[in-house]
Each structure stands twice: as C-alpha cells, then as structure tokens.
PDB file of C-alpha atoms in Angstrom:
ATOM      1  CA  UNK A 269      27.954 -24.994 107.574  1.00 76.00           C
ATOM      2  CA  UNK A 270      30.174 -28.011 108.319  1.00 75.00           C
ATOM      3  CA  UNK A 271      33.677 -25.401 108.516  1.00 70.00           C
ATOM      4  CA  UNK A 272      36.324 -26.120 107.235  1.00 74.00           C
ATOM      5  CA  UNK A 273      39.990 -26.347 108.968  1.00 77.00           C
ATOM      6  CA  UNK A 274      40.802 -22.888 109.964  1.00 75.00           C
ATOM      7  CA  UNK A 275      36.890 -22.074 109.771  1.00 74.00           C
ATOM      8  CA  UNK A 276      34.421 -22.779 112.747  1.00 80.00           C
ATOM      9  CA  UNK A 277      31.498 -24.772 112.386  1.00 86.00           C
ATOM     10  CA  UNK A 278      28.641 -22.706 112.044  1.00 89.00           C
ATOM     11  CA  UNK A 279      26.037 -22.008 114.468  1.00 94.00           C
ATOM     12  CA  UNK A 280      22.230 -22.636 112.985  1.00 95.00           C
ATOM     13  CA  UNK A 281      18.978 -21.407 115.338  1.00 97.00           C
ATOM     14  CA  UNK A 282      16.008 -22.721 114.249  1.00 97.00           C
ATOM     15  CA  UNK A 283      12.720 -21.213 116.385  1.00 97.00           C
ATOM     16  CA  UNK A 284      10.221 -23.601 115.971  1.00 95.00           C
ATOM     17  CA  UNK A 285      10.344 -27.752 116.299  1.00 95.00           C
ATOM     18  CA  UNK A 286       7.365 -28.859 114.339  1.00 94.00           C
ATOM     19  CA  UNK A 287       7.745 -30.096 110.815  1.00 94.00           C
ATOM     20  CA  UNK A 288       9.137 -27.595 108.642  1.00 93.00           C
ATOM     21  CA  UNK A 289      11.862 -26.560 112.177  1.00 96.00           C
ATOM     22  CA  UNK A 290      12.456 -30.347 112.404  1.00 97.00           C
ATOM     23  CA  UNK A 291      13.385 -30.584 108.538  1.00 97.00           C
ATOM     24  CA  UNK A 292      15.228 -27.424 108.862  1.00 96.00           C
ATOM     25  CA  UNK A 293      17.488 -29.031 111.924  1.00 97.00           C
ATOM     26  CA  UNK A 294      17.907 -32.187 110.105  1.00 96.00           C
ATOM     27  CA  UNK A 295      19.261 -30.609 107.099  1.00 95.00           C
ATOM     28  CA  UNK A 296      21.559 -28.749 109.238  1.00 95.00           C
ATOM     29  CA  UNK A 297      23.199 -31.176 111.263  1.00 95.00           C
ATOM     30  CA  UNK A 298      22.950 -33.737 108.205  1.00 93.00           C
ATOM     31  CA  UNK A 299      25.276 -30.469 106.429  1.00 91.00           C
ATOM     32  CA  UNK A 300      27.526 -30.875 109.720  1.00 91.00           C
ATOM     33  CA  UNK A 301      26.271 -27.721 111.965  1.00 93.00           C
ATOM     34  CA  UNK A 302      25.832 -26.919 115.651  1.00 95.00           C
ATOM     35  CA  UNK A 303      22.077 -26.977 115.530  1.00 97.00           C
ATOM     36  CA  UNK A 304      19.732 -25.560 118.449  1.00 98.00           C
ATOM     37  CA  UNK A 305      16.087 -25.979 118.546  1.00 98.00           C
ATOM     38  CA  UNK A 306      13.728 -23.512 120.323  1.00 98.00           C
ATOM     39  CA  UNK A 307       9.842 -24.927 121.132  1.00 97.00           C
ATOM     40  CA  UNK A 308       7.533 -23.663 123.537  1.00 95.00           C
ATOM     41  CA  UNK A 309       5.972 -27.670 124.135  1.00 96.00           C
ATOM     42  CA  UNK A 310       8.358 -30.058 126.288  1.00 97.00           C
ATOM     43  CA  UNK A 311       6.776 -33.167 125.214  1.00 97.00           C
ATOM     44  CA  UNK A 312       8.305 -31.816 121.281  1.00 97.00           C
ATOM     45  CA  UNK A 313      11.371 -30.910 122.765  1.00 97.00           C
ATOM     46  CA  UNK A 314      11.891 -34.315 124.707  1.00 97.00           C
ATOM     47  CA  UNK A 315      10.677 -35.949 121.454  1.00 97.00           C
ATOM     48  CA  UNK A 316      13.740 -33.818 119.274  1.00 97.00           C
ATOM     49  CA  UNK A 317      16.325 -34.726 121.769  1.00 97.00           C
ATOM     50  CA  UNK A 318      15.534 -38.024 121.693  1.00 97.00           C
ATOM     51  CA  UNK A 319      15.878 -38.454 117.722  1.00 96.00           C
ATOM     52  CA  UNK A 320      18.740 -36.211 117.447  1.00 96.00           C
ATOM     53  CA  UNK A 321      20.722 -38.177 120.432  1.00 95.00           C
ATOM     54  CA  UNK A 322      23.261 -34.936 120.858  1.00 93.00           C
ATOM     55  CA  UNK A 323      23.530 -33.800 117.505  1.00 96.00           C
ATOM     56  CA  UNK A 324      20.948 -30.566 118.309  1.00 97.00           C
ATOM     57  CA  UNK A 325      20.518 -29.010 121.459  1.00 97.00           C
ATOM     58  CA  UNK A 326      16.975 -28.835 122.126  1.00 97.00           C
ATOM     59  CA  UNK A 327      15.938 -25.304 124.200  1.00 97.00           C
ATOM     60  CA  UNK A 328      12.399 -24.113 125.576  1.00 98.00           C
ATOM     61  CA  UNK A 329      11.820 -20.884 123.656  1.00 96.00           C
ATOM     62  CA  UNK A 330      11.567 -17.423 125.906  1.00 96.00           C
ATOM     63  CA  UNK A 331      13.006 -13.985 124.484  1.00 94.00           C
ATOM     64  CA  UNK A 332      15.474 -14.538 126.474  1.00 96.00           C
ATOM     65  CA  UNK A 333      16.185 -17.770 125.113  1.00 96.00           C
ATOM     66  CA  UNK A 334      15.499 -16.515 121.336  1.00 96.00           C
ATOM     67  CA  UNK A 335      17.818 -13.736 121.948  1.00 95.00           C
ATOM     68  CA  UNK A 336      20.611 -15.345 123.821  1.00 96.00           C
ATOM     69  CA  UNK A 337      20.702 -17.995 120.837  1.00 96.00           C
ATOM     70  CA  UNK A 338      19.703 -15.434 117.697  1.00 95.00           C
ATOM     71  CA  UNK A 339      23.437 -13.515 119.095  1.00 94.00           C
ATOM     72  CA  UNK A 340      25.528 -16.353 118.778  1.00 93.00           C
ATOM     73  CA  UNK A 341      24.137 -17.884 115.463  1.00 93.00           C
ATOM     74  CA  UNK A 342      25.065 -17.637 112.180  1.00 89.00           C
ATOM     75  CA  UNK A 343      22.166 -18.811 110.474  1.00 91.00           C
ATOM     76  CA  UNK A 344      18.585 -18.068 111.987  1.00 93.00           C
ATOM     77  CA  UNK A 345      15.400 -20.393 110.769  1.00 94.00           C
ATOM     78  CA  UNK A 346      12.366 -18.927 111.577  1.00 92.00           C
ATOM     79  CA  UNK A 347       9.812 -22.243 111.607  1.00 92.00           C
ATOM     80  CA  UNK A 348       7.173 -20.942 114.131  1.00 91.00           C
ATOM     81  CA  UNK A 349       3.043 -20.922 112.555  1.00 85.00           C
ATOM     82  CA  UNK A 350       0.126 -19.958 114.502  1.00 80.00           C
ATOM     83  CA  UNK A 351      -2.616 -21.493 112.742  1.00 82.00           C
ATOM     84  CA  UNK A 352      -5.062 -18.194 110.695  1.00 86.00           C
ATOM     85  CA  UNK A 353      -2.768 -16.090 111.637  1.00 84.00           C
ATOM     86  CA  UNK A 354       0.158 -14.326 110.405  1.00 83.00           C
ATOM     87  CA  UNK A 355       3.893 -15.237 110.579  1.00 79.00           C
ATOM     88  CA  UNK A 356       4.878 -14.160 114.078  1.00 85.00           C
ATOM     89  CA  UNK A 357       7.971 -11.662 114.279  1.00 87.00           C
ATOM     90  CA  UNK A 358      10.357 -13.129 116.979  1.00 89.00           C
ATOM     91  CA  UNK A 359      12.988 -11.070 116.064  1.00 91.00           C
ATOM     92  CA  UNK A 360      12.943  -7.198 116.894  1.00 89.00           C
ATOM     93  CA  UNK A 361      14.114  -4.648 114.376  1.00 89.00           C
ATOM     94  CA  UNK A 362      16.722  -4.188 117.703  1.00 91.00           C
ATOM     95  CA  UNK A 363      17.912  -8.226 118.213  1.00 92.00           C
ATOM     96  CA  UNK A 364      18.328  -8.249 114.003  1.00 89.00           C
ATOM     97  CA  UNK A 365      20.584  -4.987 114.667  1.00 89.00           C
ATOM     98  CA  UNK A 366      23.137  -6.781 117.071  1.00 90.00           C
ATOM     99  CA  UNK A 367      22.867 -10.501 114.991  1.00 88.00           C
ATOM    100  CA  UNK A 368      26.017 -11.170 113.255  1.00 78.00           C
ATOM    101  CA  UNK A 369      26.994  -9.992 109.872  1.00 74.00           C
ATOM    102  CA  UNK A 370      27.725 -11.586 107.392  1.00 63.00           C
ATOM    103  CA  UNK A 371      29.311 -10.393 103.810  1.00 52.00           C
ATOM    104  CA  UNK A 372      26.196  -9.088 101.935  1.00 46.00           C
ATOM    105  CA  UNK A 373      24.360  -8.430 105.103  1.00 48.00           C
ATOM    106  CA  UNK A 374      22.419 -10.456 107.787  1.00 47.00           C
ATOM    107  CA  UNK A 375      20.249 -13.593 106.003  1.00 50.00           C
ATOM    108  CA  UNK A 376      16.759 -14.309 107.850  1.00 52.00           C
ATOM    109  CA  UNK A 377      15.408 -17.382 106.477  1.00 53.00           C
ATOM    110  CA  UNK A 378      11.663 -18.032 106.708  1.00 51.00           C
ATOM    111  CA  UNK A 379      10.631 -21.007 106.304  1.00 50.00           C
ATOM    112  CA  UNK A 380       6.212 -22.258 106.509  1.00 44.00           C
TER     113      UNK A 380
END
C-alpha cells in the first residue's frame, strides 16, 4: 500500500468510522497509504481527524462522496453496520463497474 519508487501510494477508502473502520484506517495509515474515512457522524469525524492528525482525510459520507472517493480508490473497505439489519450495500453495481480494476479483477473487502 505504501508504494515504492516508480509506484504510486495506494488510495484507500474506508466507509464507516466506527471501531472496525477506525482499525482498518489505522492499519492502512500505518502501511503508508493515502486514507480517506467516510462517516455520517460529525462528532466522530472530528474525533478521527484529531486522532489521525492529518494522516487520514475524514469526510462526511454522502452518495456523492462515496462515488467520488470510490472512483479514486485502489482499495475500498466497507465497515458500516446497521444494528439488526444486513450490511448495507453502499456501492451500486454501476459504480463498481466504473472503479479501477486490478490484475485479478476488482476486490471489495467488507469488514463487520
């Protein structure tokens, strides 16, 4: 994820800033990736922004933001949980088709 000379640093999108998303972002930041965390809680985004001290971008989650950052991402980590319900589908199939491809196909990792 950190890149090497002549290879760009990976862009990682973490959707969800709770415990799982925070830990995923922490791992990606620790590996040297460019990390963006999307969440719908302003207080949580402020807390994460303070915690990462500029090493990760914390952005309010909207459909437009998900689309914008997913299209730039090399790795998308879904870490959203709605208590008592199935994990929400935040990326439409049409958006997934427009995302960057990797050699062995597109990989989407969902952590719950």
